[in-house]
mmCIF file of C-alpha atoms in Angstrom:
data_model
loop_
_atom_site.group_PDB
_atom_site.id
_atom_site.type_symbol
_atom_site.label_atom_id
_atom_site.label_comp_id
_atom_site.label_asym_id
_atom_site.label_seq_id
_atom_site.Cartn_x
_atom_site.Cartn_y
_atom_site.Cartn_z
ATOM 1 C CA UNK A 185 -96.797 -166.035 19.639
ATOM 2 C CA UNK A 186 -93.349 -164.858 18.727
ATOM 3 C CA UNK A 187 -90.762 -167.243 17.210
ATOM 4 C CA UNK A 188 -87.308 -166.744 18.565
ATOM 5 C CA UNK A 189 -84.523 -166.359 16.020
ATOM 6 C CA UNK A 190 -82.282 -169.166 17.420
ATOM 7 C CA UNK A 191 -85.165 -171.700 17.370
ATOM 8 C CA UNK A 192 -86.021 -170.696 13.785
ATOM 9 C CA UNK A 193 -82.362 -171.034 12.754
ATOM 10 C CA UNK A 194 -82.121 -174.513 14.316
ATOM 11 C CA UNK A 195 -85.316 -175.618 12.552
ATOM 12 C CA UNK A 196 -84.076 -174.280 9.212
ATOM 13 C CA UNK A 197 -80.736 -176.041 9.697
ATOM 14 C CA UNK A 198 -82.457 -179.373 10.457
ATOM 15 C CA UNK A 199 -84.653 -179.085 7.377
ATOM 16 C CA UNK A 200 -81.649 -178.289 5.218
ATOM 17 C CA UNK A 201 -79.774 -181.300 6.599
ATOM 18 C CA UNK A 202 -82.740 -183.583 5.881
ATOM 19 C CA UNK A 203 -83.063 -182.265 2.335
ATOM 20 C CA UNK A 204 -79.358 -182.827 1.727
ATOM 21 C CA UNK A 205 -79.502 -186.362 3.157
ATOM 22 C CA UNK A 206 -82.439 -187.392 0.965
ATOM 23 C CA UNK A 207 -80.954 -185.824 -2.160
ATOM 24 C CA UNK A 208 -77.709 -187.804 -1.716
ATOM 25 C CA UNK A 209 -79.199 -191.239 -1.126
ATOM 26 C CA UNK A 210 -79.717 -193.978 -3.657
ATOM 27 C CA UNK A 211 -82.970 -193.893 -5.559
ATOM 28 C CA UNK A 212 -85.954 -196.034 -4.695
ATOM 29 C CA UNK A 213 -85.466 -199.711 -5.604
ATOM 30 C CA UNK A 214 -87.248 -200.979 -8.710
ATOM 31 C CA UNK A 215 -88.572 -204.538 -8.496
ATOM 32 C CA UNK A 216 -87.753 -206.179 -11.773
ATOM 33 C CA UNK A 217 -88.906 -209.673 -10.716
ATOM 34 C CA UNK A 218 -90.490 -211.253 -7.647
ATOM 35 C CA UNK A 219 -91.562 -214.858 -7.163
ATOM 36 C CA UNK A 220 -94.540 -214.800 -4.804
ATOM 37 C CA UNK A 221 -94.530 -218.270 -3.248
ATOM 38 C CA UNK A 222 -91.717 -219.088 -0.852
ATOM 39 C CA UNK A 223 -90.515 -222.645 -0.325
ATOM 40 C CA UNK A 224 -89.652 -221.976 3.294
ATOM 41 C CA UNK A 225 -86.149 -223.221 2.583
ATOM 42 C CA UNK A 226 -83.422 -223.502 5.210
ATOM 43 C CA UNK A 227 -79.671 -223.404 4.714
ATOM 44 C CA UNK A 228 -78.130 -225.827 7.251
ATOM 45 C CA UNK A 229 -74.522 -225.700 6.064
ATOM 46 C CA UNK A 230 -72.062 -223.356 7.744
ATOM 47 C CA UNK A 231 -70.671 -221.811 4.560
ATOM 48 C CA UNK A 232 -71.977 -220.985 1.128
ATOM 49 C CA UNK A 233 -70.704 -223.272 -1.660
ATOM 50 C CA UNK A 234 -67.353 -222.098 -3.011
ATOM 51 C CA UNK A 235 -68.174 -222.745 -6.666
ATOM 52 C CA UNK A 236 -71.597 -221.071 -6.744
ATOM 53 C CA UNK A 237 -72.429 -218.659 -9.556
ATOM 54 C CA UNK A 238 -75.247 -216.145 -9.566
ATOM 55 C CA UNK A 239 -75.643 -213.495 -12.203
ATOM 56 C CA UNK A 240 -77.342 -212.027 -15.217
ATOM 57 C CA UNK A 241 -76.764 -213.349 -18.719
ATOM 58 C CA UNK A 242 -77.353 -210.491 -21.137
ATOM 59 C CA UNK A 243 -76.676 -212.057 -24.529
ATOM 60 C CA UNK A 244 -76.266 -215.228 -26.552
ATOM 61 C CA UNK A 245 -72.477 -214.860 -26.264
ATOM 62 C CA UNK A 246 -72.825 -214.705 -22.474
ATOM 63 C CA UNK A 247 -75.019 -217.835 -22.502
ATOM 64 C CA UNK A 248 -72.341 -219.662 -24.480
ATOM 65 C CA UNK A 249 -69.684 -218.608 -21.911
ATOM 66 C CA UNK A 250 -71.862 -219.677 -18.983
ATOM 67 C CA UNK A 251 -70.707 -223.349 -18.766
ATOM 68 C CA UNK A 252 -67.139 -222.160 -18.264
ATOM 69 C CA UNK A 253 -68.266 -219.814 -15.470
ATOM 70 C CA UNK A 254 -70.262 -222.284 -13.403
ATOM 71 C CA UNK A 255 -67.320 -224.636 -12.865
ATOM 72 C CA UNK A 256 -67.054 -228.411 -12.766
ATOM 73 C CA UNK A 257 -68.511 -228.475 -16.273
ATOM 74 C CA UNK A 258 -71.925 -227.682 -14.771
ATOM 75 C CA UNK A 259 -74.618 -227.844 -17.393
ATOM 76 C CA UNK A 260 -77.637 -225.555 -17.432
ATOM 77 C CA UNK A 261 -80.344 -227.523 -19.221
ATOM 78 C CA UNK A 262 -83.687 -226.430 -20.544
ATOM 79 C CA UNK A 263 -84.942 -223.965 -23.056
ATOM 80 C CA UNK A 264 -82.451 -221.346 -24.096
ATOM 81 C CA UNK A 265 -83.670 -217.766 -23.555
ATOM 82 C CA UNK A 266 -84.460 -215.601 -26.581
ATOM 83 C CA UNK A 267 -81.906 -212.864 -26.013
ATOM 84 C CA UNK A 268 -83.469 -210.582 -28.617
ATOM 85 C CA UNK A 269 -86.046 -209.590 -25.998
ATOM 86 C CA UNK A 270 -84.967 -211.278 -22.761
ATOM 87 C CA UNK A 271 -82.134 -211.649 -20.275
ATOM 88 C CA UNK A 272 -81.603 -214.632 -17.948
ATOM 89 C CA UNK A 273 -80.952 -214.506 -14.226
ATOM 90 C CA UNK A 274 -79.097 -217.676 -13.251
ATOM 91 C CA UNK A 275 -78.558 -219.121 -9.809
ATOM 92 C CA UNK A 276 -76.137 -222.066 -9.784
ATOM 93 C CA UNK A 277 -75.297 -223.666 -6.472
ATOM 94 C CA UNK A 278 -72.258 -225.618 -7.604
ATOM 95 C CA UNK A 279 -71.602 -229.325 -7.333
ATOM 96 C CA UNK A 280 -73.253 -230.733 -4.193
ATOM 97 C CA UNK A 281 -72.335 -234.026 -2.522
ATOM 98 C CA UNK A 282 -75.927 -235.342 -2.318
ATOM 99 C CA UNK A 283 -79.545 -234.612 -3.088
ATOM 100 C CA UNK A 284 -81.584 -232.280 -0.912
ATOM 101 C CA UNK A 285 -80.030 -229.039 -2.160
ATOM 102 C CA UNK A 286 -81.887 -226.401 -4.168
ATOM 103 C CA UNK A 287 -81.609 -222.785 -5.263
ATOM 104 C CA UNK A 288 -84.386 -220.516 -6.539
ATOM 105 C CA UNK A 289 -84.119 -216.945 -7.744
ATOM 106 C CA UNK A 290 -86.731 -215.157 -5.610
ATOM 107 C CA UNK A 291 -86.321 -211.476 -6.396
ATOM 108 C CA UNK A 292 -84.357 -209.085 -8.590
ATOM 109 C CA UNK A 293 -84.220 -205.396 -7.694
ATOM 110 C CA UNK A 294 -82.440 -202.513 -9.321
ATOM 111 C CA UNK A 295 -81.340 -199.737 -6.967
ATOM 112 C CA UNK A 296 -80.599 -196.580 -8.979
ATOM 113 C CA UNK A 297 -77.435 -194.625 -8.387
ATOM 114 C CA UNK A 298 -77.427 -191.751 -5.985
ATOM 115 C CA UNK A 299 -75.008 -188.840 -5.997
ATOM 116 C CA UNK A 300 -71.538 -190.263 -5.467
ATOM 117 C CA UNK A 301 -72.856 -193.855 -5.591
ATOM 118 C CA UNK A 302 -73.204 -196.233 -8.467
ATOM 119 C CA UNK A 303 -76.355 -198.228 -9.049
ATOM 120 C CA UNK A 304 -76.613 -201.871 -8.101
ATOM 121 C CA UNK A 305 -78.726 -204.928 -8.691
ATOM 122 C CA UNK A 306 -79.774 -207.023 -5.702
ATOM 123 C CA UNK A 307 -80.600 -210.661 -6.415
ATOM 124 C CA UNK A 308 -82.233 -212.633 -3.607
ATOM 125 C CA UNK A 309 -82.022 -216.418 -3.817
ATOM 126 C CA UNK A 310 -83.797 -218.991 -1.693
ATOM 127 C CA UNK A 311 -81.440 -221.860 -0.930
ATOM 128 C CA UNK A 312 -81.962 -225.174 0.774
ATOM 129 C CA UNK A 313 -79.580 -227.747 2.155
ATOM 130 C CA UNK A 314 -80.562 -231.027 3.800
ATOM 131 C CA UNK A 315 -80.746 -231.265 7.576
ATOM 132 C CA UNK A 316 -77.920 -233.321 9.117
ATOM 133 C CA UNK A 317 -80.322 -236.216 9.868
ATOM 134 C CA UNK A 318 -82.269 -236.015 6.593
ATOM 135 C CA UNK A 319 -82.182 -239.034 4.245
ATOM 136 C CA UNK A 320 -81.141 -237.881 0.779
ATOM 137 C CA UNK A 321 -80.039 -239.323 -2.542
ATOM 138 C CA UNK A 322 -76.350 -240.216 -2.531
ATOM 139 C CA UNK A 323 -75.364 -238.685 -5.847
ATOM 140 C CA UNK A 324 -73.530 -235.571 -6.984
ATOM 141 C CA UNK A 325 -76.008 -232.885 -7.953
ATOM 142 C CA UNK A 326 -75.732 -229.443 -9.590
ATOM 143 C CA UNK A 327 -78.799 -227.422 -8.472
ATOM 144 C CA UNK A 328 -79.637 -224.340 -10.515
ATOM 145 C CA UNK A 329 -82.471 -222.017 -11.438
ATOM 146 C CA UNK A 330 -82.912 -219.880 -14.556
ATOM 147 C CA UNK A 331 -85.430 -217.032 -14.663
ATOM 148 C CA UNK A 332 -86.041 -215.273 -17.968
ATOM 149 C CA UNK A 333 -86.940 -211.579 -17.724
ATOM 150 C CA UNK A 334 -88.057 -209.252 -20.498
ATOM 151 C CA UNK A 335 -85.504 -206.554 -21.279
ATOM 152 C CA UNK A 336 -88.293 -203.989 -21.125
ATOM 153 C CA UNK A 337 -88.827 -204.798 -17.421
ATOM 154 C CA UNK A 338 -85.504 -203.093 -16.616
ATOM 155 C CA UNK A 339 -85.192 -199.315 -16.259
ATOM 156 C CA UNK A 340 -83.734 -197.630 -19.322
ATOM 157 C CA UNK A 341 -79.946 -197.884 -19.597
ATOM 158 C CA UNK A 342 -79.603 -200.490 -16.824
ATOM 159 C CA UNK A 343 -78.689 -203.437 -19.053
ATOM 160 C CA UNK A 344 -76.095 -201.418 -20.983
ATOM 161 C CA UNK A 345 -74.564 -200.287 -17.675
ATOM 162 C CA UNK A 346 -74.515 -203.911 -16.463
ATOM 163 C CA UNK A 347 -72.728 -204.974 -19.656
ATOM 164 C CA UNK A 348 -70.144 -202.214 -19.111
ATOM 165 C CA UNK A 349 -69.539 -203.233 -15.492
ATOM 166 C CA UNK A 350 -70.884 -199.933 -14.157
ATOM 167 C CA UNK A 351 -73.452 -201.589 -11.908
ATOM 168 C CA UNK A 352 -72.576 -203.945 -9.058
ATOM 169 C CA UNK A 353 -74.574 -207.134 -8.520
ATOM 170 C CA UNK A 354 -75.120 -208.166 -4.890
ATOM 171 C CA UNK A 355 -76.509 -211.600 -4.050
ATOM 172 C CA UNK A 356 -78.107 -212.575 -0.723
ATOM 173 C CA UNK A 357 -80.096 -215.576 0.427
ATOM 174 C CA UNK A 358 -83.438 -215.652 2.221
ATOM 175 C CA UNK A 359 -81.684 -215.075 5.560
ATOM 176 C CA UNK A 360 -79.598 -212.134 4.340
ATOM 177 C CA UNK A 361 -76.318 -214.102 4.017
ATOM 178 C CA UNK A 362 -73.959 -212.824 1.351
ATOM 179 C CA UNK A 363 -73.831 -215.159 -1.684
ATOM 180 C CA UNK A 364 -72.202 -212.678 -4.034
ATOM 181 C CA UNK A 365 -70.935 -210.843 -5.757
ATOM 182 C CA UNK A 366 -72.946 -211.629 -8.835
ATOM 183 C CA UNK A 367 -71.694 -211.291 -12.370
ATOM 184 C CA UNK A 368 -72.999 -210.132 -15.722
ATOM 185 C CA UNK A 369 -72.159 -212.037 -18.890
#
């Protein structure tokens, strides 16, 4: 069987194009954290809360600046992370008009930079709002979640690049709605 030159040239061109495409894409995502159990939450509201805050707190100084970032004097209670070996991923929903709201950090992924692209962190949150006919507590609430992750769980250089603003943080909910951008403190 004889291979014709034009067919061989077309095949070589296609292989070269595929190789170029794969060499210029972002690297494979690295799962830094995943929470296995899903709450099966549903977001019934039309818009995401305007004063939400989702991000990564890298240091004690960032933790001390956090109350000013979350707005309305929102308070993040609970044990303070040990920033000598950990970072905190915080999901703060903002001030809600009633009970029945919740936010949980479900997954954190780091997507390495590709040629011509900068790396990014993707934080997935699971959010819940009460159904229109649901009976809920009539009180202002400030739902939040804090997940502490070991610094060693992150690929080398990622946290320094986050601190320098070289890595974008994207935030989406369980249905793929944009809740970001996230921030690093």
